[in-house]
Tab-separated table of C-alpha atoms in Angstrom:
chain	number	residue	atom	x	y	z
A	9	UNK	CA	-11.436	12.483	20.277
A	10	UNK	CA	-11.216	13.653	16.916
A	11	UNK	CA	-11.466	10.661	14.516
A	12	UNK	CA	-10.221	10.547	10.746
A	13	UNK	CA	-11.688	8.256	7.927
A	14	UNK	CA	-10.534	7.690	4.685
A	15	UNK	CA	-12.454	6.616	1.546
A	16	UNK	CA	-15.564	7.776	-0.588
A	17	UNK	CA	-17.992	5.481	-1.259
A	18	UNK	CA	-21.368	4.105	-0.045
A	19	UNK	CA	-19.096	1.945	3.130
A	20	UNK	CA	-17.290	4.962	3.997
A	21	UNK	CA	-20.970	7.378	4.261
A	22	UNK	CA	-22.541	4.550	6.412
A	23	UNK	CA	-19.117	4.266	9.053
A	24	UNK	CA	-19.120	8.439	9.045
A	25	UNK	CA	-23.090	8.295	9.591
A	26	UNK	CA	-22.428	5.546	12.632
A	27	UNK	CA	-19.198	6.953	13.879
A	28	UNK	CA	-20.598	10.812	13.848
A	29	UNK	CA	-23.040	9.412	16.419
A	30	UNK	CA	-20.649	8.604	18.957
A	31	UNK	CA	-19.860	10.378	22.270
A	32	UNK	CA	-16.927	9.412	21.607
A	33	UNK	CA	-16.611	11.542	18.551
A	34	UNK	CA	-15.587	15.144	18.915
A	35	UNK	CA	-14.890	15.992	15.203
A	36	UNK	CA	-15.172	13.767	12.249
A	37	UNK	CA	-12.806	14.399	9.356
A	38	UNK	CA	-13.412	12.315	6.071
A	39	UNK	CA	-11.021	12.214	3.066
A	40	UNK	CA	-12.449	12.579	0.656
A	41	UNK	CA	-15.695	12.156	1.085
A	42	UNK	CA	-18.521	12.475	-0.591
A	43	UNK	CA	-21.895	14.990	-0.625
A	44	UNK	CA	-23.569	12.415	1.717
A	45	UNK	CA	-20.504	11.976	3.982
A	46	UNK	CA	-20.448	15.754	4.081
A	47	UNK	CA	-23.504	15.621	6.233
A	48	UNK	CA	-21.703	14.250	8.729
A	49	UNK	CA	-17.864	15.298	8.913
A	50	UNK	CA	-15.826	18.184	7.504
A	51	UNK	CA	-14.537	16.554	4.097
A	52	UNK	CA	-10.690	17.511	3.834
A	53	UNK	CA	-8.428	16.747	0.583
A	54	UNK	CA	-5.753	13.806	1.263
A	55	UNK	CA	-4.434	11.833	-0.582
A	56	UNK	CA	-3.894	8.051	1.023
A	57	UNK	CA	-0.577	7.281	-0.779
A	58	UNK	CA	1.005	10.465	0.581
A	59	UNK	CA	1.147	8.438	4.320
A	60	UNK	CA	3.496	11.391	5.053
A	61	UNK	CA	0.831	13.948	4.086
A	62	UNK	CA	-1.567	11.808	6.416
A	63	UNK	CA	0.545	11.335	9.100
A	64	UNK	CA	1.093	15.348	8.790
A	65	UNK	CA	-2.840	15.706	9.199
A	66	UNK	CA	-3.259	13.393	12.046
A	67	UNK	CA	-0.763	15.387	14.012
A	68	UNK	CA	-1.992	18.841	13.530
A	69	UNK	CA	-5.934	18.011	13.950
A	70	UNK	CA	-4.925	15.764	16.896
A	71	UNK	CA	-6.347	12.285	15.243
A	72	UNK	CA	-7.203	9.689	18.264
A	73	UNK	CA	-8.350	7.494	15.801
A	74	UNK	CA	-7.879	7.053	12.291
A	75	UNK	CA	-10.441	4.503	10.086
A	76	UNK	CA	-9.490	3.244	6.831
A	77	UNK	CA	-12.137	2.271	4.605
A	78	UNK	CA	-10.798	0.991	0.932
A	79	UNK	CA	-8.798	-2.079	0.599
A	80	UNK	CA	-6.079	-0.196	-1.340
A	81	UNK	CA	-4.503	1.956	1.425
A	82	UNK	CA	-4.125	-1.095	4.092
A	83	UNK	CA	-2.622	-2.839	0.811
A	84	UNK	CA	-0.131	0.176	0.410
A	85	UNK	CA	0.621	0.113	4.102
A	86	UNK	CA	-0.951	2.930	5.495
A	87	UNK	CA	-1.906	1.627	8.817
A	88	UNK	CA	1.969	0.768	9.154
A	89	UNK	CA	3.113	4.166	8.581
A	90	UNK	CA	0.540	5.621	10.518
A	91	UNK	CA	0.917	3.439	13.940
A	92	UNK	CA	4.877	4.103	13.268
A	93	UNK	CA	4.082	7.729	13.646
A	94	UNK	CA	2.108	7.526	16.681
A	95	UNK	CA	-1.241	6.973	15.322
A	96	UNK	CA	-3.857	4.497	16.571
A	97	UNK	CA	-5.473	2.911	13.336
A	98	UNK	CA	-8.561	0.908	12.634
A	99	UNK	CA	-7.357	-1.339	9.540
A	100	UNK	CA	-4.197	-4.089	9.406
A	101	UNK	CA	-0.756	-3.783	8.343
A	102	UNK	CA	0.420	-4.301	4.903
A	103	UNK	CA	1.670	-7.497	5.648
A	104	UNK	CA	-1.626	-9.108	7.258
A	105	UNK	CA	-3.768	-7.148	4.108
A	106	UNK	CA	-2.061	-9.514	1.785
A	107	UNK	CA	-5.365	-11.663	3.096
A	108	UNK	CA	-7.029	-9.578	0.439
A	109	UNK	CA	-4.088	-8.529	-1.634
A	110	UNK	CA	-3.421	-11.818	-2.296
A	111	UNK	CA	-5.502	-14.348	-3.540
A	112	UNK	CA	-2.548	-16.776	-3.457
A	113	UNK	CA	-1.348	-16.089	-0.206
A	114	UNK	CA	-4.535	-16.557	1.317
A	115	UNK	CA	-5.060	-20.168	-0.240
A	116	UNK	CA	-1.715	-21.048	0.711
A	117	UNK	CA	-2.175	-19.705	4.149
A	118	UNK	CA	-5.459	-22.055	4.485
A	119	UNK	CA	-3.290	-24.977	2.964
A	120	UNK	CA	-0.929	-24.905	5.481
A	121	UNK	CA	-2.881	-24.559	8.591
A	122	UNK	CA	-5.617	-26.514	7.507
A	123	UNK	CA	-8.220	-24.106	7.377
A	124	UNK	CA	-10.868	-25.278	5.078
A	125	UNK	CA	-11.099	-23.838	1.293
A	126	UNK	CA	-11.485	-25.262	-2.013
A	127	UNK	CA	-8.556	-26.669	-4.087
A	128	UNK	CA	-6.476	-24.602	-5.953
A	129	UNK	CA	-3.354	-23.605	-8.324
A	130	UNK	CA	-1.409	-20.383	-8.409
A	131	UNK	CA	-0.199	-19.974	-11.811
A	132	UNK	CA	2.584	-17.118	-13.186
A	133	UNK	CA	1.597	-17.419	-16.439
A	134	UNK	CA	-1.014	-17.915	-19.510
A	135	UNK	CA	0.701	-21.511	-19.996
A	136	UNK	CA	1.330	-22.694	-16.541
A	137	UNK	CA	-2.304	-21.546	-16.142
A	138	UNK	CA	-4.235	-24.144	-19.327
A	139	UNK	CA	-2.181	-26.858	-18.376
A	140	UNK	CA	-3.406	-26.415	-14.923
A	141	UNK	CA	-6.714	-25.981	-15.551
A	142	UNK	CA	-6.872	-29.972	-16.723
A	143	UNK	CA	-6.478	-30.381	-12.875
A	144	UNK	CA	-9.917	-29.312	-12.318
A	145	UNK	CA	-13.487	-30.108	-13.415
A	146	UNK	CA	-16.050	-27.503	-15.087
A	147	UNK	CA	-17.300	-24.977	-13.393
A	148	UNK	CA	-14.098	-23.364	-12.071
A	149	UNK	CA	-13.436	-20.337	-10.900
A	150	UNK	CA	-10.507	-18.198	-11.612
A	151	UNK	CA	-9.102	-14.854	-10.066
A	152	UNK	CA	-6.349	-12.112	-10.509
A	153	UNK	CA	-4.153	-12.911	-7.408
A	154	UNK	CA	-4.151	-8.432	-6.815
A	155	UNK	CA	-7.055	-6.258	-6.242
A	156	UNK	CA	-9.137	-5.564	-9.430
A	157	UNK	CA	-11.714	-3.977	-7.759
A	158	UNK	CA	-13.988	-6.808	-7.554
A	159	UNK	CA	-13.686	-7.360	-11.338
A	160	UNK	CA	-11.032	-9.799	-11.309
A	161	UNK	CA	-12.984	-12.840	-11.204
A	162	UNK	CA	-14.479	-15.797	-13.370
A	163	UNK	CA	-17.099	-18.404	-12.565
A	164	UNK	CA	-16.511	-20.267	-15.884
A	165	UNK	CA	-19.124	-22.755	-16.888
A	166	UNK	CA	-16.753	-23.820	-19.718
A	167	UNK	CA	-13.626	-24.636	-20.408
A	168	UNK	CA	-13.486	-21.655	-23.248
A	169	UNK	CA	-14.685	-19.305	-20.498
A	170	UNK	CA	-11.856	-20.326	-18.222
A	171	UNK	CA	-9.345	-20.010	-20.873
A	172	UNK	CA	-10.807	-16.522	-21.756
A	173	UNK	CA	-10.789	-15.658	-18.153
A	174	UNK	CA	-7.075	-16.619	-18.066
A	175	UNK	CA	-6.235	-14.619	-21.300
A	176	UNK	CA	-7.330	-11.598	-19.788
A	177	UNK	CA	-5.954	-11.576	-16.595
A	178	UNK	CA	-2.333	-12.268	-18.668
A	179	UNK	CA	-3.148	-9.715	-20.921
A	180	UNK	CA	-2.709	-7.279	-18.832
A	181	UNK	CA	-6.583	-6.411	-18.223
A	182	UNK	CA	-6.476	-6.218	-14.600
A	183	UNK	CA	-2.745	-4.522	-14.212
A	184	UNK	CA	-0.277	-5.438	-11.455
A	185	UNK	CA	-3.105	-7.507	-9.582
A	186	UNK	CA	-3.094	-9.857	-12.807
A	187	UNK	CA	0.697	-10.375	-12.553
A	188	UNK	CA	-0.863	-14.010	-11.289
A	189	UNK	CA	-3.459	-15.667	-11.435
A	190	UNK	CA	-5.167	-18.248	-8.563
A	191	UNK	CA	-7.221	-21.115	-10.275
A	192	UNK	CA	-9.971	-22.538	-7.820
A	193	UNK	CA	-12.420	-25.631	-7.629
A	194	UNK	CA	-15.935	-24.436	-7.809
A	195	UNK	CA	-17.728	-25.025	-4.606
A	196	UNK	CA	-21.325	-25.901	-4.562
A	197	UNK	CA	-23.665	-24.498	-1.877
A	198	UNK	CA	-25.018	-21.248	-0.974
A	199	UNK	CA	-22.873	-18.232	-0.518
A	200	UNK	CA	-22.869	-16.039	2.922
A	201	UNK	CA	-20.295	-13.275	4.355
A	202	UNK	CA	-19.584	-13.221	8.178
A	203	UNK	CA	-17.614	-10.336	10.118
A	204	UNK	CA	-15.470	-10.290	12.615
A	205	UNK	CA	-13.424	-7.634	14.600
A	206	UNK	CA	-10.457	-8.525	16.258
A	207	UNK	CA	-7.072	-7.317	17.516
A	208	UNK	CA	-4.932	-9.931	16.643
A	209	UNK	CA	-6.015	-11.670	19.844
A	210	UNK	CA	-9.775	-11.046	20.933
A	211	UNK	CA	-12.421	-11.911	17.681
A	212	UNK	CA	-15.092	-10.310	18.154
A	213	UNK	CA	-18.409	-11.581	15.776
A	214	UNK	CA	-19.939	-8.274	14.119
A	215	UNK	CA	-22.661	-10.395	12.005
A	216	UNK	CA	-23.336	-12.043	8.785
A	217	UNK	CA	-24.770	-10.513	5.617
A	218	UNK	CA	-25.232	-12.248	1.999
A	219	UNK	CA	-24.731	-10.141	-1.183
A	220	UNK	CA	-25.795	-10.252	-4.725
A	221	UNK	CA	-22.954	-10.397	-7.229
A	222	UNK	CA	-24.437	-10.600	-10.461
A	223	UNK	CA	-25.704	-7.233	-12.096
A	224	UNK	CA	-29.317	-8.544	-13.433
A	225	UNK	CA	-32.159	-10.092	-11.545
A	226	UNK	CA	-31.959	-13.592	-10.392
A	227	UNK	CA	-28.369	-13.723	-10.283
A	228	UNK	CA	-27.987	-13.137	-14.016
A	229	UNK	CA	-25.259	-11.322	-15.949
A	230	UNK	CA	-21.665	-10.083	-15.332
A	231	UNK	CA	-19.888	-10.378	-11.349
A	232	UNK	CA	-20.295	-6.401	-10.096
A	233	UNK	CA	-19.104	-4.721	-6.943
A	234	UNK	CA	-22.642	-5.621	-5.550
A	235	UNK	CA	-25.778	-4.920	-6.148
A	236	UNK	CA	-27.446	-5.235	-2.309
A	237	UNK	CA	-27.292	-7.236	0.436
A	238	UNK	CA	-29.114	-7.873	4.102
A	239	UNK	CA	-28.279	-9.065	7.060
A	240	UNK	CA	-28.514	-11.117	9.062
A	241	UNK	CA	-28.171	-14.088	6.817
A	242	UNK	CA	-29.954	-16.060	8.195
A	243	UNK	CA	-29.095	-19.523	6.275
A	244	UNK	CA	-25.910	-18.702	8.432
A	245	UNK	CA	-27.302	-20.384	11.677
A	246	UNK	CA	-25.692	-20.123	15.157
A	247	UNK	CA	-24.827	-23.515	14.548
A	248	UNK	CA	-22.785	-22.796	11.214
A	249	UNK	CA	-21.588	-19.097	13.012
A	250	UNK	CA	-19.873	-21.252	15.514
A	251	UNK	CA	-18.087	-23.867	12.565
A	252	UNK	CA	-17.210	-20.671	10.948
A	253	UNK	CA	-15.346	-19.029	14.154
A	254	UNK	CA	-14.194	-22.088	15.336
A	255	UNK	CA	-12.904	-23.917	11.878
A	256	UNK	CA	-11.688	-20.741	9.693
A	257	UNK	CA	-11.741	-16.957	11.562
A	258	UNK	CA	-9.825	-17.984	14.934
A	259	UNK	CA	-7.242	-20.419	13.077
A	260	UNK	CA	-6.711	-17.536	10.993
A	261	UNK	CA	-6.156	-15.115	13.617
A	262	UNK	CA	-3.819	-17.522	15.464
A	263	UNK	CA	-1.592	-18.555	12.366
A	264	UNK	CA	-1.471	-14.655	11.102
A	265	UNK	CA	-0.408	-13.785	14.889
A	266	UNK	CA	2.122	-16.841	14.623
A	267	UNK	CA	3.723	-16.459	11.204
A	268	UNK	CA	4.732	-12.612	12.544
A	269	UNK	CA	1.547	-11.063	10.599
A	270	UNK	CA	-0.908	-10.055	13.815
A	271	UNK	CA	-4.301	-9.049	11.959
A	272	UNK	CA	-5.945	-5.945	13.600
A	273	UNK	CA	-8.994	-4.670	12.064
A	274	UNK	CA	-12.486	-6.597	10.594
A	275	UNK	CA	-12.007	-9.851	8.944
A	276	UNK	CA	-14.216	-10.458	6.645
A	277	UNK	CA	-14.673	-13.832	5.089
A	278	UNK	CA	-16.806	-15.123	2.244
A	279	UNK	CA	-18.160	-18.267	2.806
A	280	UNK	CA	-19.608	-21.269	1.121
A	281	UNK	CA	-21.940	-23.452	2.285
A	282	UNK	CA	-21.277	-26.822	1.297
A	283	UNK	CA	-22.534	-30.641	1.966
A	284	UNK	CA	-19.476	-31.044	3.946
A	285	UNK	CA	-19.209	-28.019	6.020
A	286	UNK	CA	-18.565	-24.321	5.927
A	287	UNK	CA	-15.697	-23.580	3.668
A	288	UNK	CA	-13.999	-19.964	2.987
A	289	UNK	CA	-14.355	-18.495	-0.478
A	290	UNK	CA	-11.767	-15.578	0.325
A	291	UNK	CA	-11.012	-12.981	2.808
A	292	UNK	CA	-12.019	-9.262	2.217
A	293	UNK	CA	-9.384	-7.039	4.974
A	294	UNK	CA	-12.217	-4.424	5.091
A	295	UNK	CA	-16.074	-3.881	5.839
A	296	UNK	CA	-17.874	-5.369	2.509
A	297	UNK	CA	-19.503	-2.676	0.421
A	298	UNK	CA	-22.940	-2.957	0.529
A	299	UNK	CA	-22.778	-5.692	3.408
A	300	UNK	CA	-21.151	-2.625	5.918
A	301	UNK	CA	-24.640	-0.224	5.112
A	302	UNK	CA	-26.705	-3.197	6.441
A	303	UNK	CA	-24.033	-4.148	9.550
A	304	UNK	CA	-24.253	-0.261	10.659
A	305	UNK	CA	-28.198	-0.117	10.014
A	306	UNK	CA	-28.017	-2.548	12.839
A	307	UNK	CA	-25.514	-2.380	15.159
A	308	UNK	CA	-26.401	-0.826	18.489
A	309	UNK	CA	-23.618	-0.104	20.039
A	310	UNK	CA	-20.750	2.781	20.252
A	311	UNK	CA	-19.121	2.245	16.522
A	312	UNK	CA	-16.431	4.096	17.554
A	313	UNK	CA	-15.571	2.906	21.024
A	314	UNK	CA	-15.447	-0.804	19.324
A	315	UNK	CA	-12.685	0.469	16.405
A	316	UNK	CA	-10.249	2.211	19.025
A	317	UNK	CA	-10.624	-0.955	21.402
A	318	UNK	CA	-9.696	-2.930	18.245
A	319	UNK	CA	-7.174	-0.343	17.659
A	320	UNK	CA	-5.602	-0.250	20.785
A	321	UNK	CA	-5.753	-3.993	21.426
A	322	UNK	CA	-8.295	-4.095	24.268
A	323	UNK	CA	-11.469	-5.829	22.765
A	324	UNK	CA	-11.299	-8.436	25.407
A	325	UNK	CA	-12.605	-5.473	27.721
A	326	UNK	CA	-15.471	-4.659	25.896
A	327	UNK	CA	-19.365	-6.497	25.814
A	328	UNK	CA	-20.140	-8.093	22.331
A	329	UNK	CA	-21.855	-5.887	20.637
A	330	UNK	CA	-25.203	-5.456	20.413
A	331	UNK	CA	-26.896	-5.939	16.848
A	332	UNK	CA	-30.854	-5.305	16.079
A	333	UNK	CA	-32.858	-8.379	15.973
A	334	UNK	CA	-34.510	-6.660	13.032
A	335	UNK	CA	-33.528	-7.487	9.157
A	336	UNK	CA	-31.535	-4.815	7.398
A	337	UNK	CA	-31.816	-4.794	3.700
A	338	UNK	CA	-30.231	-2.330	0.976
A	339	UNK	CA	-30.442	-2.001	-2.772
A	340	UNK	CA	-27.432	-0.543	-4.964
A	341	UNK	CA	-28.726	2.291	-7.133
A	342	UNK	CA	-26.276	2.377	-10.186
A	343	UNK	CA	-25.715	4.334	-12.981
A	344	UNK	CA	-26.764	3.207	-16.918
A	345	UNK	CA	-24.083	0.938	-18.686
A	346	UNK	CA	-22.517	-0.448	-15.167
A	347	UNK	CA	-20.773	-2.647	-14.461
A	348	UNK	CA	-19.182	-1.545	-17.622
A	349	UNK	CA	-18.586	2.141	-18.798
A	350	UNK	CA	-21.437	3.910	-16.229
A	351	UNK	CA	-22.878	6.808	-17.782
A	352	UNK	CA	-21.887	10.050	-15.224
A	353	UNK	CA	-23.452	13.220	-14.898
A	354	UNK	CA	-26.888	11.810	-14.006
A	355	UNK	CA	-28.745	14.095	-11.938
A	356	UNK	CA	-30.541	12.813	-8.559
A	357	UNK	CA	-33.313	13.628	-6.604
A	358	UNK	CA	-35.610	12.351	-4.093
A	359	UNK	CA	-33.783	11.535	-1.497
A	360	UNK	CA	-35.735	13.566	1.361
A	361	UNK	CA	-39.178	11.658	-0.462
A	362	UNK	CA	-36.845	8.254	-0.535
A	363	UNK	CA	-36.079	8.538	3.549
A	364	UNK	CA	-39.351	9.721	4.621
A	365	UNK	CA	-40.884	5.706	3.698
A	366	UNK	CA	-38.139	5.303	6.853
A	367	UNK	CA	-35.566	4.088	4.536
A	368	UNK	CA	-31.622	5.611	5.028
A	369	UNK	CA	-29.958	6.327	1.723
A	370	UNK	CA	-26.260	6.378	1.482
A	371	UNK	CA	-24.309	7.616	-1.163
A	372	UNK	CA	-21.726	5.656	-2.874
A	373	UNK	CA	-20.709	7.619	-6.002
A	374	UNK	CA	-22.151	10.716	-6.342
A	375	UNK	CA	-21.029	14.671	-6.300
A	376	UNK	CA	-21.973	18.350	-7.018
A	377	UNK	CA	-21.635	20.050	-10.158
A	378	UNK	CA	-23.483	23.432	-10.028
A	379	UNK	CA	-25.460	22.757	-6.634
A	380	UNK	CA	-27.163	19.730	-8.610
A	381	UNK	CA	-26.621	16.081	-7.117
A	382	UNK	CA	-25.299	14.067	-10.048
A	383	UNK	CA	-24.074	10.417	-10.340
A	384	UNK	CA	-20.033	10.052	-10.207
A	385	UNK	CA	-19.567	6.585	-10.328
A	386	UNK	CA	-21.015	2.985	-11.344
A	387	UNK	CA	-22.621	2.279	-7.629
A	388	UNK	CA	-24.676	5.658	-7.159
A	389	UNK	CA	-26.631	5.301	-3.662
A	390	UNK	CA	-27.163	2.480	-1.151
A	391	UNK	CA	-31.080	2.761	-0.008
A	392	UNK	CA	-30.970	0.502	2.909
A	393	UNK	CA	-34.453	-0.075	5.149
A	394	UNK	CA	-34.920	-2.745	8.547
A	395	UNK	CA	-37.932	-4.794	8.951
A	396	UNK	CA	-39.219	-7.338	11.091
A	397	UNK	CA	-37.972	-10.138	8.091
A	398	UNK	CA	-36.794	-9.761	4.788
A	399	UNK	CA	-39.650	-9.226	2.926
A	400	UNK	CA	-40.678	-6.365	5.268
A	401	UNK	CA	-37.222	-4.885	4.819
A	402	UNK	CA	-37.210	-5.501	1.139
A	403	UNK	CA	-40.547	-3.663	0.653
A	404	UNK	CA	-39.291	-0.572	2.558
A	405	UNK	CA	-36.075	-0.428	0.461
A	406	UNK	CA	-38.014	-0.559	-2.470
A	407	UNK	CA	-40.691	1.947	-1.765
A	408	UNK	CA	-37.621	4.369	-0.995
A	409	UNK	CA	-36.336	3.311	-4.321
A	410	UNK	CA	-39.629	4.441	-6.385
A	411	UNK	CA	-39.765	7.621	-4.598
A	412	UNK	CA	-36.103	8.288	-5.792
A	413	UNK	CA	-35.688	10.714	-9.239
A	414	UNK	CA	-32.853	9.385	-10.643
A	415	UNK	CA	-33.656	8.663	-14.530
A	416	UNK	CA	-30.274	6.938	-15.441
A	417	UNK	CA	-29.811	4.924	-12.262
A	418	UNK	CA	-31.242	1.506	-12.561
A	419	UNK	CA	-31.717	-1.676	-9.530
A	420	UNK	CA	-32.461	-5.022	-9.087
A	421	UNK	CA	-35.576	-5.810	-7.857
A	422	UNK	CA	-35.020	-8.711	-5.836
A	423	UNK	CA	-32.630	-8.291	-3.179
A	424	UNK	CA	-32.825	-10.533	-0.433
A	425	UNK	CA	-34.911	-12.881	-2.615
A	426	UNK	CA	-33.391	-16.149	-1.434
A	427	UNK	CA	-34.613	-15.532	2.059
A	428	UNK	CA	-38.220	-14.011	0.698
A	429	UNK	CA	-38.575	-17.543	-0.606
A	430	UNK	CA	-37.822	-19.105	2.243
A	431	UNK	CA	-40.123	-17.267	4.235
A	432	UNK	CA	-43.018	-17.489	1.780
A	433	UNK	CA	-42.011	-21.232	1.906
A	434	UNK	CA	-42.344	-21.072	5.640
A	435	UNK	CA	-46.128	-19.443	5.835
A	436	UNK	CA	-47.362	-21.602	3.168
């Protein structure tokens, strides 16, 4: 079948690398792309709003199955308008997205089927939002209710940086995804994401990853998309899989499939681990970005035969699929002056030198200008490696990263270093 996939980042090159390796695949289209997507389908120009322009595509390249990367076109409702023409879809309707559209409607969601989550207020305004605020204690987090592109959210230590945090998002900072505003109690534990793939009835557990927020080393400086991630994470036992499936993913799945809002797609939840249990953070209605470039580094399986199943509501025919035992780690290149104004134009090389230590490098935000590989964005490549642990993997990843020539990219240099000090911790 000829498949389609939408988006252009570092997520998108790592599906196109995994779904181009299917025998399943006939053609791969991907719009639009990017130079290292272009290795492995024809790029096309589309534009996702245009869902009649899409739709148009689909029909005349004979699309069997259509995978939407980005959060913003399942938001917009592309899957709907797509499925409505004909089209079998790998993403969820615009009314089951609001799980990541909505900060709000996920927390009340939670609240009324008792899924477990930290306390919370949604607030309308600046006002409604301080005098709220004296309903929690310090640290507390606080989010744009919309997508902001991952750069909608506070973890304020004081009660200034809460109000700040508030000011902005009723500013008018963020946009429409600031028209409210969630306030949440700060949970205390260690963070982990865990995927699933389901069709509204079947979920399917893809793996666990853990990512790396903050833009400096040791978890310092401003929230960014991501700066790495590995998987599996490990501090995510079977044991605390199983709470996780059993306490927050399949309630989910049942109350979104009884309140008339059947989820198709991967479910992607954020988790804390607390003293009390696993809790959910939030709900992401697409493959994380870097977490998916570690997932796809290690799954085993037919990619594409386990979207259109999802697509086509028949998971409950398929095996579980089959993940590497092996850690896969990968480190966000990006570009001078991210998270905030990224400096573009950078030129890049390397990247034959950067594979040959065995690493993969996928590119996130890059593009030619005059045959020349330059930077286009704030998260630049993805150099992802597998070892036998994390600090195996780790080492890889970075040995791919020195042999990169990319003078205005910069990395952290301790991805994955949670687990690295647990393992140390363990052979000591």
């Amino acid at each position: 079948m000829n498949i389609l996939l939408l988006g252009s980042g570092g997520r998108e090159h790592a599906l196109a690398w995994k779904l181009a390796q299917s025998p399943r695949c006939a053609k791969l289209f991907a719009a639009p792309g990017n130079p290292g997507i272009a290795e492995h389908a024809h790029l096309v120009s589309l534009d996702a709003k245009d869902h009649a322009a899409v739709a148009a595509f689909c029909a005349a390249e004979q699309i069997g199955l259509v995978v939407i990367g980005p959060e913003a076109p399942l938001v917009d409702g592309l899957a709907d308008s797509l499925r409505a023409a004909g089209v079998s879809v790998f993403g969820p309707s615009k009314a089951a997205a609001q799980l990541e559209g909505s900060k709000a409607f996920t927390k009340e969601l939670c609240a009324r089927h008792n899924i477990p989550t930290g306390a919370f207020r949604r607030v309308r305004n600046k006002v409604e939002g301080l005098t709220a605020l004296d309903s929690f204690t310090i640290p507390v987090v606080i989010k744009a209710d919309g997508l902001a592109a991952g750069k909608g959210v506070t973890v304020a230590m004081t009660r200034g940086e809460a109000e700040a945090a508030l000011h902005d998002i009723f500013s008018g900072r963020f946009g429409s995804a600031g028209a409210e505003a969630v306030i949440e109690e700060f949970l205390h534990g260690e963070e982990a994401s865990f995927f699933a793939i389901t069709d509204g009835h079947t979920i399917v557990p893809l793996g666990s990853a853990q990512d790396h927020k903050r833009v400096g080393d040791g978890d310092t400086g401003p929230n960014t998309g991501g700066m790495g991630a590995y998987s599996p994470a490990r501090v995510l036992t079977p044991l605390l899989e199983g709470e996780a499936i059993e306490r927050i993913i399949a309630p989910t799945v049942r109350a979104m499939t009884a309140e008339g809002m059947p989820y198709s797609g991967v479910l992607y939840a954020g988790l804390m681990l607390t003293t009390t249990g696993v809790q959910l953070i939030e709900y992401n209605a697409r493959f994380g970005d870097p977490e998916c470039q570690v997932l796809m580094l290690r799954l085993e399986d037919d990619l594409a035969e386990l979207l259109l199943a999802a697509a086509e509501c028949r998971l409950a025919a398929l095996p579980a699929p089959r993940l590497s035992g092996e850690t896969a780690l990968t480190v966000v290149m990006a570009a001078e002056g991210y998270p905030g104004t990224p400096k573009a134009d950078g030129t890049i090389k390397g990247i034959a030198a950067a594979e040959a230590h065995g690493a993969k490098v996928f590119h996130a935000g890059t593009a030619l200008k005059g045959g020349q590989l330059v930077a286009s964005g704030g998260r630049v490549l993805n150099v992802t490696a597998s070892g036998s642990s994390v600090s195996e993997a780790q080492a890889r990843a970075y040995a791919a990263v020195d042999a990169l020539d990319f003078p205005d990219g910069f990395c952290r240099r301790d991805i994955g270093w949670r687990e690295v000090d647990r393992e140390r911790a363990e052979e000591s």
